[in-house]
CSV table of C-alpha atoms in Angstrom, one decimal:
chain,number,residue,atom,x,y,z
A,1,ASP,CA,58.2,-75.2,-107.7
A,2,ALA,CA,61.5,-74.3,-109.3
A,3,LYS,CA,62.3,-70.7,-110.0
A,4,THR,CA,63.1,-69.4,-113.5
A,5,THR,CA,65.3,-66.7,-114.8
A,6,GLN,CA,64.6,-64.8,-118.0
A,7,PRO,CA,66.1,-61.7,-119.7
A,8,THR,CA,64.0,-58.6,-119.0
A,9,SER,CA,63.6,-57.7,-122.6
A,10,MET,CA,64.5,-58.7,-126.2
A,11,ASP,CA,64.1,-57.3,-129.7
A,12,CYS,CA,63.4,-59.3,-132.8
A,13,ALA,CA,63.0,-58.2,-136.5
A,14,GLU,CA,59.7,-59.1,-138.1
A,15,GLY,CA,59.9,-62.3,-140.1
A,16,ARG,CA,62.9,-63.5,-138.2
A,17,ALA,CA,63.0,-66.2,-135.6
A,18,ALA,CA,62.7,-65.1,-132.0
A,19,ASN,CA,64.6,-67.2,-129.5
A,20,LEU,CA,63.7,-66.7,-125.8
A,21,PRO,CA,65.9,-68.3,-123.2
A,22,CYS,CA,64.9,-69.5,-119.7
A,23,ASN,CA,67.1,-70.9,-117.0
A,24,HIS,CA,65.6,-73.3,-114.5
A,25,SER,CA,68.6,-74.9,-112.9
A,26,THR,CA,66.8,-76.2,-109.8
A,27,ILE,CA,64.1,-78.0,-111.8
A,28,SER,CA,63.0,-81.3,-110.4
A,29,GLY,CA,62.6,-84.5,-112.4
A,30,ASN,CA,58.8,-84.4,-112.4
A,31,GLU,CA,58.4,-80.7,-113.2
A,32,TYR,CA,57.3,-79.5,-116.6
A,33,VAL,CA,58.4,-76.4,-118.4
A,34,TYR,CA,55.5,-74.2,-119.5
A,35,TRP,CA,55.4,-71.1,-121.6
A,36,TYR,CA,52.7,-68.5,-121.6
A,37,ARG,CA,52.6,-65.1,-123.1
A,38,GLN,CA,50.6,-61.9,-122.3
A,39,ILE,CA,49.8,-59.4,-125.0
A,40,HIS,CA,49.2,-55.9,-123.6
A,41,SER,CA,45.8,-55.6,-121.8
A,42,GLN,CA,44.9,-59.2,-122.3
A,43,GLY,CA,45.0,-62.3,-120.0
A,44,PRO,CA,47.9,-64.7,-120.4
A,45,GLN,CA,47.8,-67.3,-123.2
A,46,TYR,CA,49.2,-70.8,-123.1
A,47,ILE,CA,51.9,-71.4,-125.8
A,48,ILE,CA,53.5,-74.8,-125.2
A,49,HIS,CA,54.9,-77.1,-122.6
A,50,GLY,CA,57.4,-80.0,-122.3
A,51,LEU,CA,59.1,-82.4,-119.9
A,52,LYS,CA,62.4,-83.4,-121.6
A,53,ASN,CA,61.8,-83.9,-125.3
A,54,ASN,CA,61.6,-81.0,-127.7
A,55,GLU,CA,58.1,-80.0,-128.6
A,56,THR,CA,56.5,-78.2,-131.5
A,57,ASN,CA,53.0,-76.9,-132.1
A,58,GLU,CA,51.4,-74.4,-134.4
A,59,MET,CA,52.6,-71.5,-132.3
A,60,ALA,CA,56.2,-72.3,-131.3
A,61,SER,CA,58.9,-74.8,-130.6
A,62,LEU,CA,60.4,-75.6,-127.2
A,63,ILE,CA,63.9,-76.8,-126.9
A,64,ILE,CA,64.9,-78.3,-123.5
A,65,THR,CA,68.6,-79.0,-122.8
A,66,GLU,CA,69.5,-82.6,-122.0
A,67,ASP,CA,70.2,-81.7,-118.3
A,68,ARG,CA,66.8,-79.8,-118.3
A,69,LYS,CA,68.4,-76.8,-116.6
A,70,SER,CA,67.5,-74.4,-119.4
A,71,SER,CA,65.1,-74.1,-122.3
A,72,THR,CA,64.5,-71.9,-125.3
A,73,LEU,CA,61.2,-70.9,-126.8
A,74,ILE,CA,61.4,-70.4,-130.6
A,75,LEU,CA,58.9,-68.4,-132.6
A,76,PRO,CA,60.0,-69.3,-136.1
A,77,HIS,CA,58.7,-66.3,-138.0
A,78,ALA,CA,57.9,-63.4,-135.6
A,79,THR,CA,55.2,-61.0,-136.5
A,80,LEU,CA,54.2,-57.7,-134.9
A,81,ARG,CA,51.4,-59.5,-133.1
A,82,ASP,CA,53.9,-61.6,-131.3
A,83,THR,CA,55.0,-58.5,-129.3
A,84,ALA,CA,54.2,-59.6,-125.7
A,85,VAL,CA,55.6,-60.6,-122.3
A,86,TYR,CA,56.7,-64.2,-122.4
A,87,TYR,CA,56.7,-66.2,-119.2
A,88,CYS,CA,58.6,-69.4,-118.5
A,89,ILE,CA,57.1,-71.4,-115.7
A,90,VAL,CA,58.0,-74.8,-114.2
A,91,LEU,CA,55.4,-76.9,-112.3
A,92,ILE,CA,54.5,-80.4,-111.5
A,93,ASN,CA,51.6,-81.7,-113.7
A,94,GLY,CA,48.9,-83.3,-111.6
A,95,GLY,CA,50.2,-81.6,-108.5
A,96,ALA,CA,48.0,-80.3,-105.7
A,97,THR,CA,47.0,-77.2,-107.5
A,98,ASN,CA,48.7,-76.7,-110.8
A,99,LYS,CA,48.9,-73.0,-109.9
A,100,LEU,CA,51.1,-71.0,-112.1
A,101,ILE,CA,54.0,-69.0,-110.5
A,102,PHE,CA,54.8,-66.2,-112.9
A,103,GLY,CA,58.0,-64.2,-112.8
A,104,THR,CA,58.4,-60.9,-114.5
A,105,GLY,CA,58.9,-62.6,-117.9
A,106,THR,CA,60.7,-61.3,-121.1
A,107,LEU,CA,59.2,-58.4,-123.0
A,108,LEU,CA,59.6,-59.4,-126.7
A,109,ALA,CA,59.4,-56.4,-129.0
A,110,VAL,CA,59.1,-57.3,-132.6
A,111,GLN,CA,60.3,-54.5,-134.8
A,112,PRO,CA,59.0,-53.8,-138.3
B,1,GLY,CA,33.3,-71.3,-128.4
B,2,ALA,CA,33.0,-68.8,-125.5
B,3,GLY,CA,36.0,-68.2,-123.5
B,4,VAL,CA,36.4,-67.1,-119.9
B,5,SER,CA,34.5,-64.0,-119.2
B,6,GLN,CA,34.8,-61.6,-116.3
B,7,THR,CA,32.6,-58.8,-115.1
B,8,PRO,CA,32.9,-55.9,-114.7
B,9,SER,CA,35.8,-55.1,-117.0
B,10,ASN,CA,36.6,-52.0,-114.8
B,11,LYS,CA,35.6,-51.2,-111.3
B,12,VAL,CA,36.4,-48.0,-109.4
B,13,THR,CA,35.6,-47.9,-105.7
B,14,GLU,CA,36.5,-45.9,-102.7
B,15,LYS,CA,38.7,-47.0,-99.9
B,16,GLY,CA,36.8,-49.0,-97.3
B,17,LYS,CA,34.1,-50.2,-99.7
B,18,TYR,CA,33.1,-53.8,-100.5
B,19,VAL,CA,33.5,-55.2,-104.1
B,20,GLU,CA,32.6,-58.3,-105.9
B,21,LEU,CA,34.3,-59.5,-109.1
B,22,ARG,CA,32.7,-62.3,-111.2
B,23,CYS,CA,34.2,-65.0,-113.3
B,24,ASP,CA,32.4,-67.2,-115.8
B,25,PRO,CA,34.7,-70.1,-116.7
B,26,ILE,CA,34.6,-72.2,-119.9
B,27,SER,CA,31.7,-74.6,-119.7
B,28,GLY,CA,32.8,-78.0,-118.4
B,29,HIS,CA,36.0,-76.8,-116.8
B,30,THR,CA,36.3,-78.1,-113.3
B,31,ALA,CA,39.3,-76.1,-112.2
B,32,LEU,CA,39.1,-72.3,-111.7
B,33,TYR,CA,41.9,-70.0,-110.6
B,34,TRP,CA,42.1,-66.4,-109.5
B,35,TYR,CA,45.2,-64.3,-109.9
B,36,ARG,CA,45.9,-60.6,-109.5
B,37,GLN,CA,48.4,-58.6,-111.5
B,38,SER,CA,50.0,-55.3,-110.3
B,39,LEU,CA,51.5,-52.9,-112.8
B,40,GLY,CA,54.8,-54.2,-114.3
B,41,GLN,CA,54.5,-57.6,-112.5
B,42,GLY,CA,53.5,-61.0,-113.5
B,43,PRO,CA,50.2,-62.4,-112.3
B,44,GLU,CA,50.2,-63.6,-108.7
B,45,PHE,CA,48.2,-66.7,-107.6
B,46,LEU,CA,45.3,-66.1,-105.2
B,47,ILE,CA,43.1,-69.2,-105.0
B,48,TYR,CA,42.2,-72.4,-106.8
B,49,PHE,CA,38.9,-74.2,-106.9
B,50,GLN,CA,38.4,-77.8,-107.9
B,51,GLY,CA,34.6,-78.0,-108.4
B,52,THR,CA,32.9,-76.1,-105.6
B,53,GLY,CA,35.7,-76.4,-103.1
B,54,ALA,CA,38.7,-74.1,-102.6
B,55,ALA,CA,41.6,-76.6,-102.9
B,56,ASP,CA,44.3,-74.0,-102.4
B,57,ASP,CA,43.7,-70.5,-101.0
B,58,SER,CA,47.3,-70.0,-99.9
B,59,GLY,CA,47.6,-66.9,-102.2
B,60,LEU,CA,44.9,-64.8,-100.6
B,61,PRO,CA,46.7,-61.9,-99.0
B,62,ASN,CA,44.5,-61.6,-95.9
B,63,ASP,CA,41.1,-62.2,-94.5
B,64,ARG,CA,39.6,-59.3,-96.4
B,65,PHE,CA,39.7,-61.5,-99.5
B,66,PHE,CA,37.2,-64.3,-100.0
B,67,ALA,CA,36.0,-66.3,-103.0
B,68,VAL,CA,33.2,-68.7,-103.7
B,69,ARG,CA,32.1,-71.1,-106.4
B,70,PRO,CA,28.8,-72.5,-105.0
B,71,GLU,CA,27.7,-74.5,-108.0
B,72,GLY,CA,31.0,-75.4,-109.5
B,73,SER,CA,30.9,-73.0,-112.4
B,74,VAL,CA,30.6,-69.2,-111.8
B,75,SER,CA,33.0,-67.8,-109.2
B,76,THR,CA,32.9,-64.6,-107.2
B,77,LEU,CA,35.9,-62.9,-105.6
B,78,LYS,CA,34.9,-60.7,-102.8
B,79,ILE,CA,37.0,-58.0,-101.2
B,80,GLN,CA,36.0,-56.3,-98.0
B,81,ARG,CA,37.2,-52.9,-96.7
B,82,THR,CA,39.1,-52.2,-99.9
B,83,GLU,CA,42.5,-50.5,-99.6
B,84,ARG,CA,44.4,-48.6,-102.2
B,85,GLY,CA,46.9,-51.4,-102.4
B,86,ASP,CA,44.2,-53.7,-103.7
B,87,SER,CA,44.3,-51.8,-107.0
B,88,ALA,CA,45.3,-54.3,-109.7
B,89,VAL,CA,43.9,-56.3,-112.5
B,90,TYR,CA,42.2,-59.4,-111.2
B,91,LEU,CA,42.4,-62.4,-113.6
B,92,CYS,CA,40.4,-65.5,-113.7
B,93,ALA,CA,41.4,-68.8,-115.4
B,94,SER,CA,39.8,-72.1,-115.9
B,95,SER,CA,41.1,-75.5,-117.1
B,96,LEU,CA,40.0,-79.1,-117.6
B,97,ASP,CA,42.5,-80.1,-114.9
B,98,VAL,CA,43.3,-83.4,-116.3
B,99,GLU,CA,46.7,-85.0,-116.1
B,100,PRO,CA,49.3,-84.5,-117.4
B,101,TYR,CA,48.2,-81.5,-119.3
B,102,ASN,CA,47.5,-78.1,-117.7
B,103,GLU,CA,46.4,-75.4,-120.1
B,104,GLN,CA,44.8,-72.6,-118.2
B,105,PHE,CA,42.5,-70.3,-120.2
B,106,PHE,CA,42.5,-66.8,-118.9
B,107,GLY,CA,39.8,-64.1,-119.0
B,108,PRO,CA,40.5,-60.5,-119.9
B,109,GLY,CA,40.5,-59.5,-116.3
B,110,THR,CA,38.8,-56.9,-114.1
B,111,ARG,CA,40.8,-53.7,-113.5
B,112,LEU,CA,40.1,-52.6,-109.9
B,113,THR,CA,40.9,-49.1,-108.8
B,114,VAL,CA,40.6,-48.1,-105.2
B,115,LEU,CA,40.6,-44.4,-104.7
C-alpha cells in the first residue's frame, strides 16, 4: 500500500472550514484514499473515501487532484468536537485484507 | 444499534502473566480486525479474520500473541508472558467486508498496562 504524508498539526477557528492536506505520490491506480479520525480516548471513526472523483457526505468533502498524488479533506464548518487526529490512508478495496495502515496523522485543534 | 464492544476497558497485569482481551463485533459483520496503539502513534494492524479464519496475521509481533474467533463473531486476543512493551491500547474493528466499500467500525479499545 502507498505511503501518505500529512502535516503533524493544524489549527482552525471554530465555524471556519478546515482543510487537511495529504500527499500520496506513490498511489496506485486501484488504491482508494480513505480518511479516518480519532477523537481523544476513542477508537478511529470513518469519515469518507474516494478513488478519483471528489466526494461529499454529511461529515466532509474529499478533493482528490487529477493526478491523484494528493488530496484534501474539508470540514466545511469546524466545531470544537472536530478536534481530533485525522488519518489519511490509501488501500486497495477488495484486497486480501483491507487492513488499514495508519501513519501519525494530523492533529487538528479547533479553537473557540 | 450496538457498536463494537471490547472488554475489559482497562487491564493491569504483571510482567510474565497471561491476558485475554475480548471483542464483540457488530452483528452480521464478517470481517474483524485487531490493532494496537502505543502512545502518540497511529493504530498498528495485528490480525484480520474473515469469518472464523485468520486471513492475515502478518501484524502479530511474535508468537506470544494469538487470536481466535471460533464461531465467526466474538474474538479473543491472547497474550502470553506479557512484557512491559506490550502496554498499549488494543483496538478491535469490524466491517461488512463487501467490495468496493471498506468502512471499519472501531470499538473503544482495551488499555493494557503491564507492570
